[in-house]
Coordinates of C-alpha atoms and ligand atoms in Angstrom, one line a residue:
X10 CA -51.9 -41.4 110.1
X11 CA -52.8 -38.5 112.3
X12 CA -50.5 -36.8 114.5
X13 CA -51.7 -34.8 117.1
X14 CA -49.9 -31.9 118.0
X15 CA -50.5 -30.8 121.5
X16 CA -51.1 -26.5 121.1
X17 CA -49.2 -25.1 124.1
X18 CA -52.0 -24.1 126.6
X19 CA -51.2 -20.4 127.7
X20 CA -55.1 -19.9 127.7
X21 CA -54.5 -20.5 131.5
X22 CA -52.3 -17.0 131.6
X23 CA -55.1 -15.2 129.7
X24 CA -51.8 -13.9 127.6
X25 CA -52.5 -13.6 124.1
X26 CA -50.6 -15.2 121.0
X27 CA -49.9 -12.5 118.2
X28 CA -48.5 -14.4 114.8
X29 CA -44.9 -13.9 114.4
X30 CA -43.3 -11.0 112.2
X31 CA -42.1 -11.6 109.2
X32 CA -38.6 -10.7 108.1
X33 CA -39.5 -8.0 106.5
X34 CA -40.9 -5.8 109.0
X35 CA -37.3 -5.8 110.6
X36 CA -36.7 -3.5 107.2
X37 CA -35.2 -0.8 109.7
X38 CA -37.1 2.9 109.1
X39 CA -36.3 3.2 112.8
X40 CA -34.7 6.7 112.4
X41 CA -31.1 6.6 113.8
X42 CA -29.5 9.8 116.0
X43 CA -26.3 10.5 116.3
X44 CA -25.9 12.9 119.8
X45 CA -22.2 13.5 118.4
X46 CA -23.4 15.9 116.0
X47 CA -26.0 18.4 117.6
X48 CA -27.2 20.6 115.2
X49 CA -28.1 17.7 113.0
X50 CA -29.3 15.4 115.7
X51 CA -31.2 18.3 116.7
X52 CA -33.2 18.9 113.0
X53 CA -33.7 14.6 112.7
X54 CA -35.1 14.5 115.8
X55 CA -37.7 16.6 115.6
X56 CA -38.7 15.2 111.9
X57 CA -38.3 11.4 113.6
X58 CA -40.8 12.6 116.8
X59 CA -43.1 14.5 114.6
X60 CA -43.2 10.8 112.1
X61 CA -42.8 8.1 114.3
X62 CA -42.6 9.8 117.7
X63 CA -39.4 7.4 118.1
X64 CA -35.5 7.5 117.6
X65 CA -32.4 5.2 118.7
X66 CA -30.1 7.2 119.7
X67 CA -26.0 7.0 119.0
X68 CA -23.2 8.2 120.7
X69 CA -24.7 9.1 124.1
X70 CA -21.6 8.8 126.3
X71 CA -23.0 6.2 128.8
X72 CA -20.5 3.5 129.4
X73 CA -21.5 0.0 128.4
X74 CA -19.8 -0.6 132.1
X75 CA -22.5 1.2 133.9
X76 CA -25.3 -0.2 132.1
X77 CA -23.9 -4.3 132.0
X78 CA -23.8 -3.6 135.7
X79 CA -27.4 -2.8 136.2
X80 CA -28.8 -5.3 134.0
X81 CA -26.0 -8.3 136.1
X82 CA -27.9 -6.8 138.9
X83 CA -30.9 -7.2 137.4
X84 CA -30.5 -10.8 136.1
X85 CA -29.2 -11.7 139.5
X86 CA -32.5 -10.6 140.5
X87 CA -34.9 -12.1 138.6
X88 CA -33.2 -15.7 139.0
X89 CA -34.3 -15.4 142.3
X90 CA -36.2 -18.7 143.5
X91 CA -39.8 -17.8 142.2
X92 CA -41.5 -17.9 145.8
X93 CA -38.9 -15.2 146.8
X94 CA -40.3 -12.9 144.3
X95 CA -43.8 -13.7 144.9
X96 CA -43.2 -12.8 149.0
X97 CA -42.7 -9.2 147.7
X98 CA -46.6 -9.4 147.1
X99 CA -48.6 -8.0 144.3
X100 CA -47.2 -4.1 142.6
X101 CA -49.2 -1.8 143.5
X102 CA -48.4 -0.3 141.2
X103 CA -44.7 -0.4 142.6
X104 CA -42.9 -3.7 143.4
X105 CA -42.6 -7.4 141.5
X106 CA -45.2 -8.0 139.3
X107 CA -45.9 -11.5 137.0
X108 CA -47.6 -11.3 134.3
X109 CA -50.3 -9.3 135.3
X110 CA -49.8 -5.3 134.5
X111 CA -51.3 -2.9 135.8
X112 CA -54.7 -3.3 137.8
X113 CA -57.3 -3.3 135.0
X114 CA -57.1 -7.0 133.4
X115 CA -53.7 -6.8 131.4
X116 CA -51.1 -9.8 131.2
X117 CA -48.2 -10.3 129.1
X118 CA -45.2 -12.8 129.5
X119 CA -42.8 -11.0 131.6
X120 CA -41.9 -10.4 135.0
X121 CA -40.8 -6.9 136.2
X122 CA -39.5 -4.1 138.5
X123 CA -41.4 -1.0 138.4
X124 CA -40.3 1.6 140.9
X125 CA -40.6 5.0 142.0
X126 CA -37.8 6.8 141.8
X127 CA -38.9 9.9 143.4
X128 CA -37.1 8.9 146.5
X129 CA -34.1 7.2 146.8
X130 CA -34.6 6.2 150.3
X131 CA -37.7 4.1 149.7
X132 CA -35.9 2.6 146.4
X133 CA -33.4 1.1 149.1
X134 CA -35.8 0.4 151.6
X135 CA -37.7 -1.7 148.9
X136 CA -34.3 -3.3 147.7
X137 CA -33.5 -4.3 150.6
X138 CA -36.5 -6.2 151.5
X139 CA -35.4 -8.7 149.1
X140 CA -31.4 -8.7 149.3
X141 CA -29.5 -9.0 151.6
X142 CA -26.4 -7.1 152.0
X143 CA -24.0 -6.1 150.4
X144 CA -26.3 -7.3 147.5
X145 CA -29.0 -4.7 148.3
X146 CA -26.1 -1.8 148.8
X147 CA -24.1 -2.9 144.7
X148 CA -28.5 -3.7 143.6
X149 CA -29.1 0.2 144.9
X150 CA -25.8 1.9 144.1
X151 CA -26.0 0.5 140.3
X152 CA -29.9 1.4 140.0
X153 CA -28.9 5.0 141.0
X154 CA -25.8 5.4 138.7
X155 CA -28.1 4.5 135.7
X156 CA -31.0 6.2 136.9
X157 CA -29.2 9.5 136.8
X158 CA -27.3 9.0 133.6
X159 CA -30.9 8.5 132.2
X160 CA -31.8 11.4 133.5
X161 CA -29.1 13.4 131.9
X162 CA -29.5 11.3 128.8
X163 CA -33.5 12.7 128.7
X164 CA -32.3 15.9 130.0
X165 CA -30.1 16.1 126.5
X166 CA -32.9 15.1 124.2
X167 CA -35.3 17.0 125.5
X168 CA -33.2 19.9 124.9
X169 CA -32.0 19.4 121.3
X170 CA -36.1 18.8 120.8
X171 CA -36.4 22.4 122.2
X172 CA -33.8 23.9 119.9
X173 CA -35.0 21.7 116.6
X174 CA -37.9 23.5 117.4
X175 CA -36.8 26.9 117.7
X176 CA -37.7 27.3 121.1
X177 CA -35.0 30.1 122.5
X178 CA -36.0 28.5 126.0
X179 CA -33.8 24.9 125.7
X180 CA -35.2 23.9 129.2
X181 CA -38.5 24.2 128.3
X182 CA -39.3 20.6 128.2
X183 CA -36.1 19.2 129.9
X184 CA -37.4 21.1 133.5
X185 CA -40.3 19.4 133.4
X186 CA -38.7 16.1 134.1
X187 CA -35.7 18.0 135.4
X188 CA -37.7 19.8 138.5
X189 CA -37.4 18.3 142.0
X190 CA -41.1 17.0 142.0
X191 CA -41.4 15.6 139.3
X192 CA -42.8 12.2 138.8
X193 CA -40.6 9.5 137.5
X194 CA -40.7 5.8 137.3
X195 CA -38.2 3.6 136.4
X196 CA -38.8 -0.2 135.0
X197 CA -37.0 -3.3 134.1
X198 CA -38.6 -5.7 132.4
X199 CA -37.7 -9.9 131.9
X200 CA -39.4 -11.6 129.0
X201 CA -38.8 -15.0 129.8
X202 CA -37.8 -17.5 127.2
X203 CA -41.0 -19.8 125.9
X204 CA -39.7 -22.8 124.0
X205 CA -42.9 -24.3 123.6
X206 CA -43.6 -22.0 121.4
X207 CA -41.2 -22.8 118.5
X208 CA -42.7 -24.4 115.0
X209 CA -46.0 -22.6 115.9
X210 CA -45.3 -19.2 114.0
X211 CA -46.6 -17.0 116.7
X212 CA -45.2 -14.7 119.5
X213 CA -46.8 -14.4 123.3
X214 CA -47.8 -11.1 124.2
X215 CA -45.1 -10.0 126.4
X216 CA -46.2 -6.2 126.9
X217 CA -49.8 -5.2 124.5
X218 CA -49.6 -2.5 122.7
X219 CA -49.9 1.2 124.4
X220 CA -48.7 4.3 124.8
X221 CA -46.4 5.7 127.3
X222 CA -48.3 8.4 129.5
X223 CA -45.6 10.4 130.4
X224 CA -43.0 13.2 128.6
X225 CA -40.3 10.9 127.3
X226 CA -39.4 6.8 127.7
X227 CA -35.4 6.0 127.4
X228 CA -35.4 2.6 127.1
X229 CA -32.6 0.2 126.8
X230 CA -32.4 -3.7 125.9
X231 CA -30.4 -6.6 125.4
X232 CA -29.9 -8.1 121.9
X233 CA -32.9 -10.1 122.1
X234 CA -35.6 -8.8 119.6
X235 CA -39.3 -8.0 120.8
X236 CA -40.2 -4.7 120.5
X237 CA -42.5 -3.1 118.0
X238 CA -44.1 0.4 117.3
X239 CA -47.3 0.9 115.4
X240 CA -46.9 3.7 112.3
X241 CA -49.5 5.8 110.9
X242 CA -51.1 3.6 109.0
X243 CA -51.5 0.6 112.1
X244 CA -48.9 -1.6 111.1
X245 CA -46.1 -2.7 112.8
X246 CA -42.6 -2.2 112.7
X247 CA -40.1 -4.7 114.4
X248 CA -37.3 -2.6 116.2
X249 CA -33.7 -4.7 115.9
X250 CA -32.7 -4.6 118.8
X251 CA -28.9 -2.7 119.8
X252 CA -27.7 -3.5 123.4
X253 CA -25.4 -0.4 123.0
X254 CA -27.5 2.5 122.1
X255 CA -31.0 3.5 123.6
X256 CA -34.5 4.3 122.0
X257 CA -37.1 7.5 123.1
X258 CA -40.5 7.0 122.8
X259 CA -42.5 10.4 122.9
X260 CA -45.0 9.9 125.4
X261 CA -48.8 11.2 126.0
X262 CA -47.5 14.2 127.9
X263 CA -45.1 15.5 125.0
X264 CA -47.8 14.9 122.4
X265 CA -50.3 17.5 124.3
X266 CA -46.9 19.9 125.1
X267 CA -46.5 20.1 121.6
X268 CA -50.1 20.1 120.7
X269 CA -49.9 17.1 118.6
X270 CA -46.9 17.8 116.4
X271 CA -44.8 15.3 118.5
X272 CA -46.6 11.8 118.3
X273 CA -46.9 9.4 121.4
X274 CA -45.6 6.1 119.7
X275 CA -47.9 3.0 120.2
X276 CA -45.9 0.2 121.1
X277 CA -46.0 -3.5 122.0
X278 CA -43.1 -6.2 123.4
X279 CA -43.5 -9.7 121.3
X280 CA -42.0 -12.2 123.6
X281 CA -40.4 -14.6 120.6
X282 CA -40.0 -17.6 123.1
X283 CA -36.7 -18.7 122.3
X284 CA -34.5 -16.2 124.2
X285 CA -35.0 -14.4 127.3
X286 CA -35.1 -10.4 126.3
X287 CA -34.4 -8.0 129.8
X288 CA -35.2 -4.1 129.2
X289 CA -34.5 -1.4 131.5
X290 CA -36.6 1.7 130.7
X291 CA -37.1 5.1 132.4
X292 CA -40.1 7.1 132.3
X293 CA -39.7 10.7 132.6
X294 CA -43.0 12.4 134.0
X295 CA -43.7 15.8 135.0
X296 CA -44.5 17.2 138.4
X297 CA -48.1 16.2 139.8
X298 CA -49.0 19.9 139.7
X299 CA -47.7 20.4 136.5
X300 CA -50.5 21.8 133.9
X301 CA -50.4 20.3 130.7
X302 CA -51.5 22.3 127.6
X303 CA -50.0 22.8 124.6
X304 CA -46.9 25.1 125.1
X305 CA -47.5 28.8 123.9
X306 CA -43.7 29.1 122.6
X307 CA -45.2 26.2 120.1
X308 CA -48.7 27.7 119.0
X309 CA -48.9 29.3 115.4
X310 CA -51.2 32.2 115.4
X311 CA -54.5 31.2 115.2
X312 CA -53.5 27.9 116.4
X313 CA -55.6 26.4 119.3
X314 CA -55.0 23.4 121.4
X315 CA -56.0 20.2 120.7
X316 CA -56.3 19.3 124.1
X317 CA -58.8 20.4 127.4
X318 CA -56.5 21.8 130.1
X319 CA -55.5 19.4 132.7
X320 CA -52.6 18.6 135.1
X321 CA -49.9 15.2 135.5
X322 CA -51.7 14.3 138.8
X323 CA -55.0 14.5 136.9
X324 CA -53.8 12.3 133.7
X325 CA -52.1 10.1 135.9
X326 CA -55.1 9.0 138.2
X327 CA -57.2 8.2 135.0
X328 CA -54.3 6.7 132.8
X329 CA -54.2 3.8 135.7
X330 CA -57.7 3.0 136.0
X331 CA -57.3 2.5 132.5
X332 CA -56.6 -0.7 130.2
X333 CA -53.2 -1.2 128.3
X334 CA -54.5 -0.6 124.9
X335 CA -56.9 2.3 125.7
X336 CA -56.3 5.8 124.5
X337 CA -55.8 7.6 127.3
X338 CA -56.2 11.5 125.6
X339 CA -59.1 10.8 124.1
X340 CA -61.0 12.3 127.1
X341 CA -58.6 14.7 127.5
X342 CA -59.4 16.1 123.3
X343 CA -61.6 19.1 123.0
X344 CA -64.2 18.7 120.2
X345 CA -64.4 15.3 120.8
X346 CA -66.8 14.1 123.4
X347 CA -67.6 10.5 124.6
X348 CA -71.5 8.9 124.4
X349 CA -72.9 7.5 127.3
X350 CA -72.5 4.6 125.8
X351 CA -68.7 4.4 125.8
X352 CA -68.5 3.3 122.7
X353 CA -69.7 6.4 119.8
X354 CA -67.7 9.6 119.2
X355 CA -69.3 12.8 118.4
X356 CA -67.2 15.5 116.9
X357 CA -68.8 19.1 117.3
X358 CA -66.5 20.4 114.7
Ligands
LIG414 C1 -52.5 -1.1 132.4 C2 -51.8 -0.2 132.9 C3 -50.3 -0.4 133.2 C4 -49.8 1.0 133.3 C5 -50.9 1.7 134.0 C6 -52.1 1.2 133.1 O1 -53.3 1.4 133.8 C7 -52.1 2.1 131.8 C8 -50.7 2.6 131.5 C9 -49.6 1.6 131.8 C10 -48.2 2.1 131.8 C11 -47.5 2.0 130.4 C12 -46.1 2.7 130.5 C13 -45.3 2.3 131.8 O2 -44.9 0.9 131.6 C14 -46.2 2.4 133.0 C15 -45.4 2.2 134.3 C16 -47.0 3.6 133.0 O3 -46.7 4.7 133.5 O4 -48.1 3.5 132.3 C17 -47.4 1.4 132.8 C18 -48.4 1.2 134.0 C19 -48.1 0.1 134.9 O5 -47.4 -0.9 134.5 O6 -48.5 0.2 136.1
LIG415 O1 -39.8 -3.9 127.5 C1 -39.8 -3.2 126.5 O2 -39.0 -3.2 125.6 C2 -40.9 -2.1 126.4 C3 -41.8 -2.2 127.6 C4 -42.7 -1.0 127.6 O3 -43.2 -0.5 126.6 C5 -43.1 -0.4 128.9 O4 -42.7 -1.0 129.9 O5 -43.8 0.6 128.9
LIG416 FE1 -44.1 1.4 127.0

């Protein structure tokens, strides 16, 4: 007898399937700091940024209270009547967004928030076009708690990076995403669960693999697996997930600052289908003026940068008319230069 096993049809979403990790890539390498004990945190961080260009981090300090808040808020949000959502029209790149992310052709199974927390005035304005109050007053007031914490939280890594280094300046990274300007975005992400999916031995999409294009990513989740990162070698890691302590990727913009020592982690979200996995992540970007080389404090003599000089406003405006995947530096390398064709690279070295 032949039984016929209908595939679940996700074709229609144009989000691809990825086969399913095995146990073993959960083997955790994921290095583990400790913010309790400085100096050391200080030395294992720079040799986990410089490997894996990724950390958890322990002991940070932030209550569980103020982050269960958020993420209640957040729930409450995105169990919202579907049309409600969808009235909030398309992200642009701010707003509600559905599967599709960003403009160029990517989709993953998710929903999200992305904001622009830049001003805290148009956060609320944007809140409250949604909720009513005093939902949109508790949504706003919990955003902005966690928001700055995170900020304080980056401020601290980026500082102990500095003195791992040996930088005698310890706010040479943290004022980047410290300074009044700079240019920050803050996202929460729902992975919705997928039943369907089960027996099949494969994972949706739910974010493709990329790197982050700014200094430093604090992200948070629930205890619902997903997230991977790419090593040297290509292959992929599962992260276990740890609802209590929060990972840092190293993004674009602190590879170039550290002319390549630090390594923007590639990274992807595997949405597993069973259970519904909610991350809350901020982005901590520079300035739009802000020029981004390779810092001078950093250079060996003899050392030259990797990079062509260029500034946050610039990277930004390409990295968004750019696909998930891509690699966004590439254009930004020096000795490296791009054929007409797209597709060849020709190294002048
Ligand atoms: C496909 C895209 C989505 C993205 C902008 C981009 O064109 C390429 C970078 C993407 C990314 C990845 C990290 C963050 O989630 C994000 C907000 C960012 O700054 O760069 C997203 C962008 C997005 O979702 O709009
Ligand atoms: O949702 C996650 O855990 C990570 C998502 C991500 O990498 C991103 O939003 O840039
Ligand atoms: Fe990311």
């Amino acid at each position: 007898m032949v039984v016929l096993v209908a595939k679940p049809t996700i074709e229609q979403h144009q989000i691809p399937l990825i086969k399913s990790p095995k146990q073993s890539t959960f083997l955790s390498i994921i290095p583990i700091i400790d913010l309790s004990d400085p100096v050391s945190a200080s030395t294992s961080m720079v040799k986990a940024c410089s490997e894996y260009g990724f950390f958890k981090v322990t002991s940070h300090g932030i209550p569980m209270e103020l982050i269960n808040k958020l993420e209640a808020e957040a729930v409450k949000f995105f169990s919202l009547p579907q049309i409600e959502k969808e009235r909030l029209g398309q992200p642009n790149p701010f707003g509600y967004g559905n599967k599709k992310i960003g403009a160029n052709g990517d989709f993953g199974w998710l929903e999200y928030l992305l904001l622009d927390i830049t001003s805290k005035s148009k956060n609320k304005s944007f809140i409250s076009s949604f909720l009513s109050e005093p939902s949109a007053t508790s949504f706003c007031a919990a955003l902005n708690e966690y928001i700055a914490a995170m900020r304080r939280l980056a401020r601290q890594v980026l500082e102990l990076l500095a003195d791992g280094l040996g930088v005698k300046q310890r706010d040479i990274f943290s004022k980047l995403v410290m300074n009044e300007e700079s240019d920050s975005v803050f996202r929460v992400n729902h992975y919705p669960p997928y039943p369907l999916l089960q027996g099949f031995n494969c994972s949706l999409t739910g974010f493709g693999e990329h790197t982050d294009p700014q200094v430093i990513s604090v992200l948070r989740s629930n205890n619902t697996a997903g997230l991977q990162i790419a090593l040297r070698d290509g292959s992929w890691v599962s992260v276990p997930p740890d609802q209590e302590s929060f990972f840092i990727n190293v993004g674009d913009s602190l590879q170039v600052l550290t002319n390549g020592r630090f390594r923007s982690v590639k990274h992807r979200v595997l949405a597993n289908g069973m259970r519904s996995r909610l991350s809350m992540i901020y982005f901590g970007g520079p300035a739009p003026k802000q020029r981004l080389a390779p810092l001078q404090q950093l250079m060996e003599e003899g050392e030259q940068s990797l990079y062509k000089e260029f500034t946050w406003f610039e990277y930004k405006a390409s990295a968004y008319k750019s696909r998930l995947a891509d690699n966004r530096l590439a254009q930004f390398e020096k000795q490296k230069q791009l054929m007409s064709d797209g597709k060849t690279l020709i190294n002048h070295q």
